[in-house]
Coordinates of C-alpha atoms and ligand atoms in Angstrom, one line a residue:
X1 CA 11.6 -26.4 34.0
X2 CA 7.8 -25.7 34.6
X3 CA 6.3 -25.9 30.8
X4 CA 5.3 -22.4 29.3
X5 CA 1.5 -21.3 28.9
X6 CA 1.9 -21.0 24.9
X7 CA 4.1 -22.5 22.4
X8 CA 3.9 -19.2 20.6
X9 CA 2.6 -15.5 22.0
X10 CA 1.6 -13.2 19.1
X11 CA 1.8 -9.7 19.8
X12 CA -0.6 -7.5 16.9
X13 CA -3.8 -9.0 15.5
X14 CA -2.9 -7.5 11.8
X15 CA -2.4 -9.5 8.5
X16 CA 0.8 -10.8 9.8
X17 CA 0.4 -11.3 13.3
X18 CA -3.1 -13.1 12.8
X19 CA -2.3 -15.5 9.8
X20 CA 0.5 -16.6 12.0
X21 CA -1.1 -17.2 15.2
X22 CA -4.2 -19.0 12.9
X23 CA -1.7 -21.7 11.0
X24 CA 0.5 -21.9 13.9
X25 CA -2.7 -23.0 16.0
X26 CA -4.0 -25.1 13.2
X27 CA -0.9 -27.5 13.2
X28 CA -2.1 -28.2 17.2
X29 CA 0.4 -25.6 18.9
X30 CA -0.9 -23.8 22.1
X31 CA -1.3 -20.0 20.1
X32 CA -2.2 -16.6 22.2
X33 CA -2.2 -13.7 20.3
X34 CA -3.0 -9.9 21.4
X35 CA -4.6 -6.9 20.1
X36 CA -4.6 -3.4 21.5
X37 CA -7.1 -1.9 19.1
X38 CA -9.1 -4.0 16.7
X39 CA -8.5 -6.9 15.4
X40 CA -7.7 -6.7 11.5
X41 CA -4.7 -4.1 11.7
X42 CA -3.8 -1.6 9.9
X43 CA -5.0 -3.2 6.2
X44 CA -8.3 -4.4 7.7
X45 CA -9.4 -1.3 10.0
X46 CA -7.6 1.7 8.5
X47 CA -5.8 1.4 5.3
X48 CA -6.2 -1.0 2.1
X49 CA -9.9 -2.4 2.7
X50 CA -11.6 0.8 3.4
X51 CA -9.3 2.7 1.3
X52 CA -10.5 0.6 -1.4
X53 CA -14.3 1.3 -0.6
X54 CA -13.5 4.6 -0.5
X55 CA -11.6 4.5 -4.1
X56 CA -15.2 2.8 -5.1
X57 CA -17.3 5.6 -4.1
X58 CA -15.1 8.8 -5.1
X59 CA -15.4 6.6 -9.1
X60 CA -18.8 7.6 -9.3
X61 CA -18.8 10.2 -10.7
X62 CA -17.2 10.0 -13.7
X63 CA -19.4 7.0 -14.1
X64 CA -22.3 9.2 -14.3
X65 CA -20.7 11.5 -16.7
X66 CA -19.6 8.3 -18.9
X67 CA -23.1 6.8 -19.0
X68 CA -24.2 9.8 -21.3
X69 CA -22.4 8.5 -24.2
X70 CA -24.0 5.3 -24.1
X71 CA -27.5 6.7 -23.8
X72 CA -28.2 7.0 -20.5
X73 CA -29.8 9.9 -18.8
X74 CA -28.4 10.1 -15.4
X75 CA -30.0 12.5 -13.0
X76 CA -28.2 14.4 -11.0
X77 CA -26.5 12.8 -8.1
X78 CA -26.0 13.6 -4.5
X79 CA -23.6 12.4 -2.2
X80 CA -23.8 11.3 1.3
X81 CA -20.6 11.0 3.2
X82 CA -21.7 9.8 6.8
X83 CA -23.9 7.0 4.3
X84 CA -20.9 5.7 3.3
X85 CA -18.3 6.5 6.1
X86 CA -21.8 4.1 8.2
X87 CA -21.7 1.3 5.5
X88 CA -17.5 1.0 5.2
X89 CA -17.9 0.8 9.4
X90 CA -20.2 -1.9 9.1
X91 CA -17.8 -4.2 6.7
X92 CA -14.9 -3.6 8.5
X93 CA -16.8 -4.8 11.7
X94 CA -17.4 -7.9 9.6
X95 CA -13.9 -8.6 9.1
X96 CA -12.7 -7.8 11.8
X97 CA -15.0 -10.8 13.2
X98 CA -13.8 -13.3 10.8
X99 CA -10.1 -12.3 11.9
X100 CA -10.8 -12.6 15.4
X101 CA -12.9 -15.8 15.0
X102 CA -10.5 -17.4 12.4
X103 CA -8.0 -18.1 15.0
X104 CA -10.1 -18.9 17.6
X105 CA -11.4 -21.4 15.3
X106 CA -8.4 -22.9 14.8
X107 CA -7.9 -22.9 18.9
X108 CA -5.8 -19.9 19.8
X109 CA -6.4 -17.9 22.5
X110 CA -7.4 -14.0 21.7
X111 CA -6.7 -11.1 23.8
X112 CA -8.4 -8.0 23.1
X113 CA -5.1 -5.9 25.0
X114 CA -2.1 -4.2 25.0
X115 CA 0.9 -6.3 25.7
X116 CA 4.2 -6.0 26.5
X117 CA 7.5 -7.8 27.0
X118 CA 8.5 -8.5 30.6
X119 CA 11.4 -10.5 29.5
X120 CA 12.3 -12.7 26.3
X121 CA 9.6 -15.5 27.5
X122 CA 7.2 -13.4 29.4
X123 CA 4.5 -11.2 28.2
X124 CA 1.9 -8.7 30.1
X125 CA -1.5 -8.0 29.1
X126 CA -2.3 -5.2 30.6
X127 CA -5.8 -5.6 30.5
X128 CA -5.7 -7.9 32.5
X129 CA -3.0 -7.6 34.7
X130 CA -1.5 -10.6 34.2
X131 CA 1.4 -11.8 32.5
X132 CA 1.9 -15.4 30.2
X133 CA 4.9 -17.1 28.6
X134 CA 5.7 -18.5 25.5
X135 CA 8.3 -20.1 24.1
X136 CA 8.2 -18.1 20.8
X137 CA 7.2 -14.7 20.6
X138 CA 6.3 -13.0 17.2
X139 CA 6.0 -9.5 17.5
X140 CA 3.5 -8.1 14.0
X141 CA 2.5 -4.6 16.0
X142 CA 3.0 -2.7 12.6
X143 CA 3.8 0.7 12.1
X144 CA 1.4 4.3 11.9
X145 CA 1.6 7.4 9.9
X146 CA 4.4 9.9 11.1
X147 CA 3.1 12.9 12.9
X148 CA 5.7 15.1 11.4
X149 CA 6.3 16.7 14.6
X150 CA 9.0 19.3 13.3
X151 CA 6.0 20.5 11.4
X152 CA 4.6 23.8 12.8
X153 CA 1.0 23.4 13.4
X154 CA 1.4 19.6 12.4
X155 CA -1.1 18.8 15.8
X156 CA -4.3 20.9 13.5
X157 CA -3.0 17.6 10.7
X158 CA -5.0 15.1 10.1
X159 CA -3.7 11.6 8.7
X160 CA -5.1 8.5 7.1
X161 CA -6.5 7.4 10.1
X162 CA -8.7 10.5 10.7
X163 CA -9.6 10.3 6.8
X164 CA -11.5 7.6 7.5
X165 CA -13.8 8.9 10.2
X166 CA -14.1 12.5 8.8
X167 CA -17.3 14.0 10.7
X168 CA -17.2 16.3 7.3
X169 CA -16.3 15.8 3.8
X170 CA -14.4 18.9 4.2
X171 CA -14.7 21.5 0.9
X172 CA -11.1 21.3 0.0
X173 CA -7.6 19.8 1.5
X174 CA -4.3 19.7 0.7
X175 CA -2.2 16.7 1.3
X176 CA 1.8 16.4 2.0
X177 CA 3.4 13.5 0.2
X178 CA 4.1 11.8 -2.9
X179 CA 3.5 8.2 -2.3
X180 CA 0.5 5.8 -2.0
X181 CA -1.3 6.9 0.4
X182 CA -0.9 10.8 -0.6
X183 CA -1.7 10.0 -3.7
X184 CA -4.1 7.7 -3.3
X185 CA -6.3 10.4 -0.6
X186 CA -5.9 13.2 -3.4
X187 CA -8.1 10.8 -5.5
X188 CA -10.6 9.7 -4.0
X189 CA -11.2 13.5 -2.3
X190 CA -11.0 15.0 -5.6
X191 CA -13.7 12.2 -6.9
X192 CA -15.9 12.5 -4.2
X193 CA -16.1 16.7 -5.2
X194 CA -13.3 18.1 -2.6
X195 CA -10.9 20.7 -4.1
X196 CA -7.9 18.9 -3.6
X197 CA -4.2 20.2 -3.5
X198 CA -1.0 17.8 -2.9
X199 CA 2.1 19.4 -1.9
X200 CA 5.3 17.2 -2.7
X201 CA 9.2 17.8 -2.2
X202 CA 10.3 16.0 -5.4
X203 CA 10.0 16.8 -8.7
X204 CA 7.6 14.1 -10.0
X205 CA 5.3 11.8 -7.5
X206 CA 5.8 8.5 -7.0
X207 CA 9.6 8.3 -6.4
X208 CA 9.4 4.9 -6.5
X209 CA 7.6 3.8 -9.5
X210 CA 8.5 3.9 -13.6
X211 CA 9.0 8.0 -14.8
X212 CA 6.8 7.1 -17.8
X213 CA 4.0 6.0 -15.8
X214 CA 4.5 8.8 -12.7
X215 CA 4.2 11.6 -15.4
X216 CA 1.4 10.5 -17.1
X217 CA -0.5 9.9 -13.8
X218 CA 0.3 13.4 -12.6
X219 CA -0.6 15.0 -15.7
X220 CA -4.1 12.8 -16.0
X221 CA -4.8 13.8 -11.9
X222 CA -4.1 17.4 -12.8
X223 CA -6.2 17.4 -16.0
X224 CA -9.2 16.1 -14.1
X225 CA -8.4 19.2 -11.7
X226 CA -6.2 18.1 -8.5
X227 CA -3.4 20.5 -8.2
X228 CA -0.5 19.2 -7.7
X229 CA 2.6 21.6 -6.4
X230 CA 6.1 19.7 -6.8
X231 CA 9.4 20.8 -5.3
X232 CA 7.5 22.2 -2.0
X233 CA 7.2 21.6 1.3
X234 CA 4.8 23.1 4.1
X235 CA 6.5 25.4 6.4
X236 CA 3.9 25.5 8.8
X237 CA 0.5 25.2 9.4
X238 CA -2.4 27.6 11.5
X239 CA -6.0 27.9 12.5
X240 CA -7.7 31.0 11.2
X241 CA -10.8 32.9 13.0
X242 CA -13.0 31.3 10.7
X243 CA -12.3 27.4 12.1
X244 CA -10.4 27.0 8.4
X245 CA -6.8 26.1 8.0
X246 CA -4.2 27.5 6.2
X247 CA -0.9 26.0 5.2
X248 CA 2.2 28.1 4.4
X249 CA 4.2 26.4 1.8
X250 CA 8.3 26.2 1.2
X251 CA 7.8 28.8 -2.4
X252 CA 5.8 31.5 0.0
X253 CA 2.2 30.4 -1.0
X254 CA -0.5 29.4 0.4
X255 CA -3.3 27.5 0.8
X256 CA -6.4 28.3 2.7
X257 CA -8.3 24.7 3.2
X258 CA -10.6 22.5 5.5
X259 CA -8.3 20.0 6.3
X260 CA -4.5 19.1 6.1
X261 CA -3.6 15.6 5.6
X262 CA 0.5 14.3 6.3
X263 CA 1.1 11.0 4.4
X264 CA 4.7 11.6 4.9
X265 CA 5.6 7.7 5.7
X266 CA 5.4 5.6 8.5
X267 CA 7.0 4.8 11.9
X268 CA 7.2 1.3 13.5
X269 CA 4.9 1.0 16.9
X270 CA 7.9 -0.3 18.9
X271 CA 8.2 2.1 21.8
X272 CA 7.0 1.2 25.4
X273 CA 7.1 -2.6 24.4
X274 CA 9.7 -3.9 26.3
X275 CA 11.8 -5.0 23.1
X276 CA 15.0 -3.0 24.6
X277 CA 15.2 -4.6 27.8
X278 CA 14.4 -8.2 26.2
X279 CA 17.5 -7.4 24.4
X280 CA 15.9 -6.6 20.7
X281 CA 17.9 -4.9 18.4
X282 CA 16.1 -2.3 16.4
X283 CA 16.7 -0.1 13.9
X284 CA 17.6 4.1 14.1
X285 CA 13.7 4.4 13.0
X286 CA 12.2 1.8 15.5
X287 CA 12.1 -0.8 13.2
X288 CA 12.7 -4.5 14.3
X289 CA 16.0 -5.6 13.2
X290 CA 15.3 -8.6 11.7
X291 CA 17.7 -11.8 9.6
X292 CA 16.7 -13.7 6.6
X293 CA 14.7 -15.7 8.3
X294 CA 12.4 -12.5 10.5
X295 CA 14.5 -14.0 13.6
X296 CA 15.5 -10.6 15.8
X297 CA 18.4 -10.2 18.0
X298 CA 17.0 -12.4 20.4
X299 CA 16.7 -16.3 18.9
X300 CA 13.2 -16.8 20.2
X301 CA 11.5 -13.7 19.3
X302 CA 10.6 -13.1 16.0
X303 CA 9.1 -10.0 13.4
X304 CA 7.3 -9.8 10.7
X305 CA 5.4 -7.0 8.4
X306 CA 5.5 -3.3 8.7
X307 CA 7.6 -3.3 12.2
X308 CA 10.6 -4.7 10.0
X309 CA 10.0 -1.5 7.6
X310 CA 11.1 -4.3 4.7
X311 CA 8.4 -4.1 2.1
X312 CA 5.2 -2.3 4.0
X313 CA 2.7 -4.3 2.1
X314 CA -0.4 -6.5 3.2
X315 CA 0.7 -9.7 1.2
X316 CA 4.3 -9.6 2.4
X317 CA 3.4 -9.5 5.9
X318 CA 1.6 -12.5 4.8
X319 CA 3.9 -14.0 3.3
X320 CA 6.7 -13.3 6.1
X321 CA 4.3 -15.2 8.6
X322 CA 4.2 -18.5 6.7
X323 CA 7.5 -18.5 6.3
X324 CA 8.1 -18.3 10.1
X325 CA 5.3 -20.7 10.4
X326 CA 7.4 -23.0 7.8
X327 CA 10.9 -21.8 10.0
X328 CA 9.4 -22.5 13.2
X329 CA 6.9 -25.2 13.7
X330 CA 6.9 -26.7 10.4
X331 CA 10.9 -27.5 10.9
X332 CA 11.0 -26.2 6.9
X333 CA 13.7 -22.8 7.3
X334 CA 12.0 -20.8 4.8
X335 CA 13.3 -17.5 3.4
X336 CA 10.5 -14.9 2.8
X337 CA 11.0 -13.6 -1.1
X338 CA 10.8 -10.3 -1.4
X339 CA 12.1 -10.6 -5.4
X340 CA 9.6 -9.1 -8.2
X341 CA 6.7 -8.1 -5.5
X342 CA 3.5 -6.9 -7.9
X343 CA 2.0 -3.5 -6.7
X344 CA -0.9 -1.2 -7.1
X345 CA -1.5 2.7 -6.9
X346 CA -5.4 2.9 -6.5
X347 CA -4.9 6.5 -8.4
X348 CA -7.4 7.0 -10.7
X349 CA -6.2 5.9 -13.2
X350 CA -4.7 3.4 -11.4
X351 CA -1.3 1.7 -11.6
X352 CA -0.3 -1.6 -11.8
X353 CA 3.3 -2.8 -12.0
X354 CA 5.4 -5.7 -11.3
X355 CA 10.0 -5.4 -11.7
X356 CA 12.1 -3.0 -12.9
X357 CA 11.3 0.4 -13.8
X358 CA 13.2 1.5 -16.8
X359 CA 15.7 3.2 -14.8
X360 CA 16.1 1.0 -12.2
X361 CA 16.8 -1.4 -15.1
X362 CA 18.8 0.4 -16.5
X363 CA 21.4 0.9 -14.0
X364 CA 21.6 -3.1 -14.0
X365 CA 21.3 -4.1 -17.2
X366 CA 23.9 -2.3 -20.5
X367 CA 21.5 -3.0 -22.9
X368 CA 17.3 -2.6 -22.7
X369 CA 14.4 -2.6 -25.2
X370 CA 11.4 -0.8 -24.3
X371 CA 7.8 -1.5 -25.5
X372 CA 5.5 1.3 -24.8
X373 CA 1.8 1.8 -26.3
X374 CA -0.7 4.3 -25.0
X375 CA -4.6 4.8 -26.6
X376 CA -7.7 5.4 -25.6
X377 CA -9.2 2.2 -24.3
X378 CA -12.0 2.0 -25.8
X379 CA -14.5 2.6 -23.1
X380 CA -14.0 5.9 -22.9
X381 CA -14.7 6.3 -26.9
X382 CA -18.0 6.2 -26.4
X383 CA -18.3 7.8 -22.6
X384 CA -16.0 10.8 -24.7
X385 CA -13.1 10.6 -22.2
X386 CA -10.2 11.2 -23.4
X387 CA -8.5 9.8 -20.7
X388 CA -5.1 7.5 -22.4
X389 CA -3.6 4.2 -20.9
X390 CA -0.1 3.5 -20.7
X391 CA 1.4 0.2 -21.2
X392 CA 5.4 -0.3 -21.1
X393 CA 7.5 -3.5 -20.9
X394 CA 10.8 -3.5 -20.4
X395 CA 13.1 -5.9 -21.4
X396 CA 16.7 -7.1 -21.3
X397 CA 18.0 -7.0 -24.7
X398 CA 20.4 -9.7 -24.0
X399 CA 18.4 -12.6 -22.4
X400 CA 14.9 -10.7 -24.0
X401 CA 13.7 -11.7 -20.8
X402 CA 10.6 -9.3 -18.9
X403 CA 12.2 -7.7 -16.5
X404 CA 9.1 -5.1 -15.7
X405 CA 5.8 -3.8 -16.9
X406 CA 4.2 -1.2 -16.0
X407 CA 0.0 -0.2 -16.7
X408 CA -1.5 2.8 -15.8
X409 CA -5.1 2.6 -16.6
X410 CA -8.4 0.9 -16.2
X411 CA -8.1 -2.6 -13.8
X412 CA -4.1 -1.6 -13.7
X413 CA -4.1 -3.7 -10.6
X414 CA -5.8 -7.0 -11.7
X415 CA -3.4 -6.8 -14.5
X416 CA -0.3 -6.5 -12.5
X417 CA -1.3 -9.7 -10.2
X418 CA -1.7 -11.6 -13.2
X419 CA 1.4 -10.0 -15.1
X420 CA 2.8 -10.8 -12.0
X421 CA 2.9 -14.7 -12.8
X422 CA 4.6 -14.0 -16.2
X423 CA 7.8 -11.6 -15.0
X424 CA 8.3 -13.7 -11.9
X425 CA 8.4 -16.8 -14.1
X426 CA 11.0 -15.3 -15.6
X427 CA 9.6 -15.4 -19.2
X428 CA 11.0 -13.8 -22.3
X429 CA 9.4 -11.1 -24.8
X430 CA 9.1 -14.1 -27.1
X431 CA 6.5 -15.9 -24.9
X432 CA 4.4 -12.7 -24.7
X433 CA 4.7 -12.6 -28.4
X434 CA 4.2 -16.2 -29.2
X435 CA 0.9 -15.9 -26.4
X436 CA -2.9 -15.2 -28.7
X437 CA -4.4 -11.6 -28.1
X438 CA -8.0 -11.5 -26.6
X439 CA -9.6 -9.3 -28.2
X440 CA -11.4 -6.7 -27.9
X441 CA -9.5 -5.9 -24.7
X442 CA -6.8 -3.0 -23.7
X443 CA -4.5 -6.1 -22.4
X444 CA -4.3 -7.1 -25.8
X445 CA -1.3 -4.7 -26.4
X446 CA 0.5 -6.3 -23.8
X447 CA 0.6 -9.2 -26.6
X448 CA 1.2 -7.3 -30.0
X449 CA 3.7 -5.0 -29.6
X450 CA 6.2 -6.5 -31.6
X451 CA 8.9 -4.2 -32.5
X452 CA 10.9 -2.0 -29.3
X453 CA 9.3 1.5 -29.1
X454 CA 13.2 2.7 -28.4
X455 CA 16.4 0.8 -27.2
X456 CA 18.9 1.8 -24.1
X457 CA 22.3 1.6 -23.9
X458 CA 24.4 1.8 -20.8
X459 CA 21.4 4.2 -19.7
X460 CA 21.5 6.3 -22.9
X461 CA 18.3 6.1 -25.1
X462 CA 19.5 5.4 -28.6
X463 CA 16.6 4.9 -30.9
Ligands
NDP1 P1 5.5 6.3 1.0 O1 6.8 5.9 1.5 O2 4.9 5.7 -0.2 O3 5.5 7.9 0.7 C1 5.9 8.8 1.7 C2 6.0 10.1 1.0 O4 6.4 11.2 1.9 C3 7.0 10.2 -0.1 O5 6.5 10.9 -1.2 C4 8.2 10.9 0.5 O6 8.9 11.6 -0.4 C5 7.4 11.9 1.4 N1 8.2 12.3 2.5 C6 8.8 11.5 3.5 N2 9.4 12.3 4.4 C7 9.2 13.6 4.1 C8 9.6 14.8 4.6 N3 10.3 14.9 5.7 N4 9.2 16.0 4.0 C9 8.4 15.9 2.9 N5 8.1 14.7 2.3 C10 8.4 13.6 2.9 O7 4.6 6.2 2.3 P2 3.0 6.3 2.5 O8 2.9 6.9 3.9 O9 2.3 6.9 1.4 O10 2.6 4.8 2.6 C11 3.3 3.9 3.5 C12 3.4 2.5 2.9 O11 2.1 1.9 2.9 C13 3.9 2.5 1.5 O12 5.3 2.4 1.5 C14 3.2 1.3 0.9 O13 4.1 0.2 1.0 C15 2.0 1.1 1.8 N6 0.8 1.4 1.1 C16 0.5 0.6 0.0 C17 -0.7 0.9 -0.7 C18 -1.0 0.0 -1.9 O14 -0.5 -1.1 -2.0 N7 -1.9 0.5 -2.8 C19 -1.6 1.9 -0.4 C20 -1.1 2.7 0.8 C21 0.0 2.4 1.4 P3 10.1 10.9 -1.3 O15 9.4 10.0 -2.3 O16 10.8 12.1 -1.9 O17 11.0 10.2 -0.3

């Protein structure tokens, strides 16, 4: 049999798709990897990086207002959106170079194109009209925001995507969801002087995250003036006269804003790629069915990141493609480890937390201690914020070992990487005790809270 053109055909040039086809390429393999849209993907072009940015500039503010208490005389600032829509281009042009060039460095092909699967070895790039083979393909195409199509008027929506390429700040929006990206949008917005309303169907955001540290987030974002409306759903939305929007909620109100934003999930970008006819299971929602190891249906065509809807998160996605680097051409079957993943809200404040909420917890373990501090950190003594932080650990009463902790507050996220090291490690409450304070720092507390605030039992607080 005539020897294929690649030892391995990537199909998405995202976090995934790209590490694999650079370390795959840098052990010697023949590596060809395509991208429809810009190199980068979904973290790199449209989500974490220039969320992040944007998270930078809508902190500003407060900033300002802070510097009084320390002295400073700040006069009065203006804001420039297309300045820093231009500058957060410019950057993600940058890395999306160094993604590109990475793998050509490392002596895989790139294919700026759509592509498609002709059969389970055989792969069109329509670009160019021509088709290549592989013996292994990886498909990392990601996912993309749901349209919401049962929405009435959900075509005048805009999503993440448009949010970063806003000709106008517009003067207020409201926001469907109660996740990351929802809640994410409705801060930076708000920060960056929008009047800012998110609309969510449960009763407190952030379904997935600790209760203590969801309430005191929403409270904190409503005290600083985004409202938040819980328990309601839009029932449609329509273009007025005036080129404004407004959008009929589920209780009978309304809201008459610039723009609508849906952060209502995401669905894997698997139609039209030929997966069916290869013979690629995938899931009710498009997702590629996937084993342990990201193998699909098919035993030479693989999936990893946000197409396998496991954990939709830039580092796992990572992670999953050098462990099918390690399964595949490393002859090392790895597992990827999707145990005690550390995660960030960039809410401001921000979250940081790493294992088991309390609840979660609970309804594994019969018997818990929780340590929960909250104060002013002391930053915002001075600036005359009154602003709290949140710290909570829980632990299992029975083995006292850390089995989450949870920060909302200033540099939540740095502390959750590093926290991170410490749960998955496995260590006990005793080694946070028996580890010296640095002080003056908010972390500190993570250190000296010696005694339980309260206990559970069977998922009954007792004391
Ligand atoms: P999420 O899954 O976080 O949130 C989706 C939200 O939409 C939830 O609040 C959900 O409600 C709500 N929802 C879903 N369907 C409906 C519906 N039919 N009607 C009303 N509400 C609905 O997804 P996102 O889109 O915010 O983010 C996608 C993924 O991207 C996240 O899962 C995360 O992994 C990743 N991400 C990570 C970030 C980070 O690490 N900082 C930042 C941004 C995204 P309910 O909770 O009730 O189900």
């Amino acid at each position: 049999m005539a020897r294929r053109d690649y030892d391995l055909f990537v199909i998405g040039g995202g976090s995934g798709g790209v590490r694999a086809a650079r370390v795959t390429a840098g052990l010697g393999k023949r590596v060809g990897i395509a991208e429809e849209y810009r190199f980068g993907g979904t973290c790199v072009i449209r989500g974490c990086v220039p969320k992040k940015l944007f998270v930078y500039a809508s902190q500003f503010p407060e900033h300002f207002a802070d510097a009084a208490g320390y002295g400073w005389t700040v006069p009065e600032a203006t804001f420039d959106w297309p300045t820093l829509v231009a500058n957060k281009d410019r950057e993600i042009a940058r890395l999306e170079g160094l993604y590109q060039t990475g793998v050509e460095r490392s002596g895989g092909d790139t294919f700026r194109s759509r592509a498609t699967l002709v059969d389970r070895h055989t792969v069109l790039l329509e670009a160019e009209g021509r088709e290549v083979t592989a013996d292994h393909i990886l498909i990392a195409v990601g996912n993309r925001p749901s349209p919401h199509e049962a929405l009435p008027g959900h075509e005048l929506c805009i999503t993440s995507n448009e949010a970063f390429h806003l000709e106008r700040l517009p003067k207020a929006i409201a926001i469907a969801g109660g996740g990351y990206i929802a809640v994410e949008f409705a801060n930076i917005f708000h920060g960056l002087g929008v009047e800012t309303h998110l609309v969510y169907r449960g009763k407190e955001i952030l379904s997935r995250f600790d209760m203590d540290v969801r309430r005191a987030l929403h409270a904190a974002m409503e005290k600083k003036g985004i409202a938040i409306h819980c328990e309601r759903i839009f029932h449609g939305i329509e273009r007025g006269a005036d080129g404004r929007l407004t959008a009929h909620l589920s209780d009978g109100g309304t809201l008459v804003v610039d723009e609508v934003m849906l952060a209502l999930g995401r669905i894997p970008n698997t139609e039209g790629l030929g997966l069916e006819a290869a013979g690629v299971e995938l899931a009710p929602n498009g997702a590629v069915v996937v084993d342990d190891y990201s193998r699909s249906s098919v035993d030479n065509i693989w999936a990893v990141g946000d197409v396998t809807d496991r954990v939709q998160l830039t580092p796992v996605a990572i992670h999953e493609a050098m462990c099918f680097v390690d399964t595949v051409f490393r002859s090392k079957p790895t597992k990827p480890d999707h145990d005690c993943i550390p995660t960030a809200v960039f809410s401001q404040p921000e979250i940081g937390t790493v294992g088991l909420s309390e609840d979660e917890a609970a309804r594994r373990h019969e018997a818990l201690d929780i340590y929960r501090a909250e104060f002013r950190p002391m930053r915002n003594t001075l600036a005359g914020r009154d602003e709290r932080m949140l710290l909570k650990i829980v632990v299992d009463a029975a083995t006292r070992r850390v089995l989450g902790v949870h920060v909302l507050g200033p540099d939540a996220g740095e502390l959750a990487q590093v926290l991170g090291i410490a749960v998955k490690a496995g260590l006990t409450k005793d080694d946070f005790d028996r580890t010296m304070a640095l002080h003056p720092t908010a972390a500190e507390e993570l250190v000296t809270m010696y005694q339980p605030s309260y206990r559970v039992r069977r998922g009954e607080r007792v004391s």
